[in-house]
Amino acid sequence: MDLHTLHRSICLFGLVVQIVWTLDQVTLLNPPEEPVPDHLLDVLYSCNGPAAVQLDCVVSFETGITSTTLLRRWSCVPGHLKVKTLALNLPDWLVYRADGIVPDSRRVLSCVLLASVRYGGFDDTEESLAAQDAATLQPKGFFGRPMKRHQLCVPWSTEMLRITQLFSKKQCPMERETVHLLSSMYGSTGETFGITKTLEPYGAEVLEYLRVEAISSPWCMFSVWIFVTRHCQDDLCGLLYHVDSHNNYVTPTLFLKKSGQLHVQMDGESHGSSAFAPAFKVPLSEWCQISVALRATMVTVSMVCLNKEQRTVYSIVHMLAHIAVLDDTEGYFGIGGGKYIRGVAGFFGPVIYYRNRIPPHSMAEVVVPDVIRTLNLTGWLESCQEFRLEMDVKISGYLLEAQQETESETCFDGFHERMVKCRQPSESQCELWETTVPRRRQAAKLARFLVFKHGKRRASLPAVGRALYSLSLHKLSRASNAGAVSRILPLLLQAGCLADNQALHMSSVLYTAGLGVEEQPNKAWLLALLAAQKDQRLALLRLGHLHHLGVDGLPTDPDLAYAYYANIAQQTTLDRHNPVPEQIFVEAVYLNDDEALNLQTNEDHHLFQWLTLQARRGAAEAEGAVARMLFWGQQGVSPDIQKAVRHYERGAVQWKDPASMYDYGIVLLQGLGVEKDIPKALTFLKKAMDQDFVPAINALAWYYEQFEHDYMRAVQLWQQADLLQSPDAAFNLGVVYSQGLYPGKAADQCMAYRYYLKSAERGHIRGAIHLASIWTTGLPGCVHRRPSDALLWVKWAAEHNGYLGSVLRKALDLYLKGDMFSSLLYYMVAAESGYSPAQFNAAYLCEQNTLHFLDPSFASNCMWRYYNLTLQSQNPDTYALIRMGDLLYEGGSDRQKELFSTAAMYTRAAVRNNPQGWYNLGLLAEEGYRLPLSVLIDLGLSELYLADNSLLLSTLYKRCRDSEDTDSYLPCSLALFNVDLQLFKRDYGAAIKFSTAVGVVAAPTIVLIIIGVLRRHFRSPN
């Protein structure tokens, strides 16, 4: 035997071993694409030993439950490949429509056919899986399924059972006979913002019939809780009103007059209406329940007011000269302000509408709603009033003391000097106004300081409040941990009492987050309401966020959230037209994004200096970048409009840059940072338009509309700019159509809506606000009401507010300076306003906990809260998904592991091509956790459910390796190599051991043969 023959024999031996070891096989040759009846399925299979072939149907429901149904099972005899043809008998509820005999099923998400070769299946031993194949069937919707033609008549007993079940399943649908138009509390600023509610017809035919019959003779009641803080500034202010599809006030309409009286208006048949004013007045600073009961032509208006333990009851009955008409499904109900009227300034409590009844009750026995009693608004206001009176007395006393000192310097008072000398030592040296309780000593010191430094002119309660707030911020900036917060919080509360609304908002944030103080959600809500009612922007954002998501135990109410967001969104548009240094452009900078952090600069930073140098050398882009940084306060640069204008001017005059020409023309046109010069502005705008700069076209159109009143020329230019995707042009065309200013055309609200939608989709803030305003009420004949979408648009617009940007800038600057505690504090202020990047950054700071400035327990709770809130946004950062998954996996002292939620978090990150998500899912699978079918469906890997774990791991790690993140290539490749190694060891381990054993046994013989061959080879020449 020569060497070639020996090598050939060894290779043949290895090949035979490999073929024998991989003989188990099963394949679905013609699976259907969807569950169908009477399908003939061909299954190709073979086995290495006596085994069983099994066909299963694995179904996943929307409830998260997975069901496995055995379809067929047959024995497999070792031998060649075989094909078995069998009728695929899927469950009737999966194939057919429910008809009483075929049972109904829950909604099916996916269906998988699974064929497998199994050993040990015909005795009591545990089965082992040798091979398998899977095919995914696309389930049909209920109405897409065929009806089953039953071959036999249904037995009488079965038919009776079916009918009985049908009757037993019928239940009266939940009907809103008592409608809570407002179940929480609303802080109304007294502006044109309020809550919009609509009602749907009854689902039950009987109730709907009775409702329609009662339209011309209503029998119902409305109840409103109100706390008025300021008299109405206009003739009428909105309390509760009903607006029809023609924008007319109809039954019931309840306004508050400037005198404090109610204005009650009812609509009648034939478009007749009447109004009356009860003699009693709504008092200030008292909770009052106002009830309006309608009994056809009789209207009963009642009011009960609570002043501490005292109750005052008023009631009148008014007979209408006509029959009242009330169709509550037509139009919408408004609470507070609206498009056409300002709201009542104060607080609204629960508002209830009894649709088809008048509940029996006694006004003297009115029960205060839980939300009013729990919040205790009157208790806070009484304490504040006592503190304000004390500070008023002190300021007056300090003014008197300052006046006496001034007089003593100019006039000798002998009598006063003798009285001082003769005063007994035991007598008190303090006047009544000079005594101060310890916790208010700092406020008294500040009041005295303001009096002696500025006199009566600037010594006021609001001035003391601002000073207290500034002092609080100064003390917080010097704190290195949360321990100082409990000592500073009383100063913030006192500042809030003295009308500093920023202090109220910050106190609310501290009580919510529990930073250095005990968490008090109700007190945090109260403080936020007080600040929002005074129009504090971030407090409005905060309350909108709370009611949008239903955070901290507050009810989810998109209409209430819209009322808050609409207010600050409108202020955002006004703020952007009147920029001040306190406003800064909102930038979403994530603290884990090193590239974005490296772009942050300031006036002394080398990046800004380099851009300034490039601008001087004639780089138009650098000139524009520097100007924008200075104008809007971007990338860490402090706003300086005058300096920005100089850069705009140089870019326009010297470098002929169309963008600079446009910007310079706009500031000249509006007089921002420079004296208004309309002719000069037009010159630069026309030059920019000649270079096809689209915003300049829109600006010229605005000039023709505002100054020349040439609507035809303005519309032509706007249409030209609209074709070039200008958001401003689309918005202005919407305004033209809405107000009927389009030459030769009547007002067209539907066309205006289309242009508002177009402008909002292009990123126009005012377009988004107008679009949301239409969606919150609907537009009859054009668009239905879409409150959830309206909320998202107005929230997006509100989050562009420059005062939010200012807080974010402070937080980022403090982070870059290494002041982690103060940075966290400001990020929390923005995070509690619902801004997702701030929530992420707050959680990130708590996670890093540099130098352990936070208690570990608080840091953990902080991560849970803010990473969780981040995930509620429309497009959360994938890092937050990964970290939230880690937290759910780790659990905690008072939390258990939640592996299903963990997998869901990693899946959300993975489908957005985050390699860490794929990698972590692989780790879960390696630890023995079986990934749910719903997870595999989201990943597009449903066919791997019940597949071999190694195949699933290989797929997950390959996706991780093949992602665009180069940093993940090595760890994912190593994990994949480990899986392949384990798979090789499992599949070929026995063969390798067998080959090794044979080799060990045959080695001596083979060695002797080789030696013999070699001897003959060497002897042959002789």
PDB file of C-alpha atoms in Angstrom, residues 469 476 485 489 492-493 501-521 523-529 531 536 538-539 541-543 545-546 552 807 823-834 842 858 865-866:
ATOM      1  CA  TYR A 469     -35.542  82.811  43.977  1.00  0.00           C
ATOM      2  CA  LEU A 476     -28.233  75.349  44.826  1.00  0.00           C
ATOM      3  CA  VAL A 485     -32.089  70.811  48.817  1.00  0.00           C
ATOM      4  CA  LEU A 489     -36.747  74.329  49.351  1.00  0.00           C
ATOM      5  CA  LEU A 492     -38.317  78.457  46.914  1.00  0.00           C
ATOM      6  CA  LEU A 493     -41.788  77.989  48.403  1.00  0.00           C
ATOM      7  CA  ASN A 501     -43.710  81.421  39.237  1.00  0.00           C
ATOM      8  CA  GLN A 502     -40.313  79.970  38.302  1.00  0.00           C
ATOM      9  CA  ALA A 503     -39.826  79.100  41.972  1.00  0.00           C
ATOM     10  CA  LEU A 504     -43.199  77.328  42.009  1.00  0.00           C
ATOM     11  CA  HIS A 505     -42.228  75.253  38.987  1.00  0.00           C
ATOM     12  CA  MET A 506     -38.834  74.276  40.382  1.00  0.00           C
ATOM     13  CA  SER A 507     -40.417  73.332  43.724  1.00  0.00           C
ATOM     14  CA  SER A 508     -42.892  71.171  41.839  1.00  0.00           C
ATOM     15  CA  VAL A 509     -40.031  69.392  40.068  1.00  0.00           C
ATOM     16  CA  LEU A 510     -38.178  68.728  43.345  1.00  0.00           C
ATOM     17  CA  TYR A 511     -41.285  67.269  44.994  1.00  0.00           C
ATOM     18  CA  THR A 512     -41.903  65.065  41.955  1.00  0.00           C
ATOM     19  CA  ALA A 513     -38.346  63.758  41.592  1.00  0.00           C
ATOM     20  CA  GLY A 514     -37.716  63.454  45.326  1.00  0.00           C
ATOM     21  CA  LEU A 515     -34.313  65.119  44.944  1.00  0.00           C
ATOM     22  CA  GLY A 516     -33.232  65.751  48.535  1.00  0.00           C
ATOM     23  CA  VAL A 517     -36.841  65.838  49.739  1.00  0.00           C
ATOM     24  CA  GLU A 518     -39.663  63.372  50.192  1.00  0.00           C
ATOM     25  CA  GLU A 519     -41.731  62.741  47.066  1.00  0.00           C
ATOM     26  CA  GLN A 520     -45.146  64.448  47.294  1.00  0.00           C
ATOM     27  CA  PRO A 521     -47.008  64.030  43.963  1.00  0.00           C
ATOM     28  CA  LYS A 523     -48.133  68.945  46.304  1.00  0.00           C
ATOM     29  CA  ALA A 524     -46.038  68.852  43.130  1.00  0.00           C
ATOM     30  CA  TRP A 525     -49.237  68.946  41.063  1.00  0.00           C
ATOM     31  CA  LEU A 526     -50.630  71.833  43.120  1.00  0.00           C
ATOM     32  CA  LEU A 527     -47.463  73.913  42.651  1.00  0.00           C
ATOM     33  CA  ALA A 528     -47.443  73.200  38.916  1.00  0.00           C
ATOM     34  CA  LEU A 529     -51.100  74.261  38.674  1.00  0.00           C
ATOM     35  CA  ALA A 531     -47.476  78.323  38.170  1.00  0.00           C
ATOM     36  CA  GLN A 536     -45.404  80.098  33.458  1.00  0.00           C
ATOM     37  CA  LEU A 538     -42.462  75.351  31.627  1.00  0.00           C
ATOM     38  CA  ALA A 539     -45.296  74.666  34.070  1.00  0.00           C
ATOM     39  CA  LEU A 541     -45.433  72.197  29.357  1.00  0.00           C
ATOM     40  CA  ARG A 542     -45.270  70.074  32.490  1.00  0.00           C
ATOM     41  CA  LEU A 543     -49.027  69.811  32.953  1.00  0.00           C
ATOM     42  CA  HIS A 545     -46.987  66.256  29.617  1.00  0.00           C
ATOM     43  CA  LEU A 546     -48.621  64.882  32.770  1.00  0.00           C
ATOM     44  CA  ASP A 552     -47.798  60.466  38.575  1.00  0.00           C
ATOM     45  CA  VAL A 807     -32.866  75.747  30.701  1.00  0.00           C
ATOM     46  CA  SER A 823     -26.646  70.044  35.575  1.00  0.00           C
ATOM     47  CA  LEU A 824     -28.940  67.254  36.803  1.00  0.00           C
ATOM     48  CA  LEU A 825     -31.182  69.794  38.525  1.00  0.00           C
ATOM     49  CA  TYR A 826     -31.742  71.803  35.330  1.00  0.00           C
ATOM     50  CA  TYR A 827     -32.147  68.686  33.207  1.00  0.00           C
ATOM     51  CA  MET A 828     -34.820  67.536  35.650  1.00  0.00           C
ATOM     52  CA  VAL A 829     -36.619  70.869  35.256  1.00  0.00           C
ATOM     53  CA  ALA A 830     -36.742  70.295  31.489  1.00  0.00           C
ATOM     54  CA  ALA A 831     -37.379  66.557  31.825  1.00  0.00           C
ATOM     55  CA  GLU A 832     -40.485  67.065  33.964  1.00  0.00           C
ATOM     56  CA  SER A 833     -41.763  69.300  31.169  1.00  0.00           C
ATOM     57  CA  GLY A 834     -41.845  66.204  28.972  1.00  0.00           C
ATOM     58  CA  ALA A 842     -31.218  63.201  33.479  1.00  0.00           C
ATOM     59  CA  PHE A 858     -32.050  57.728  44.368  1.00  0.00           C
ATOM     60  CA  ARG A 865     -38.129  57.078  36.020  1.00  0.00           C
ATOM     61  CA  TYR A 866     -36.407  59.047  33.290  1.00  0.00           C
TER      62      TYR A 866
END
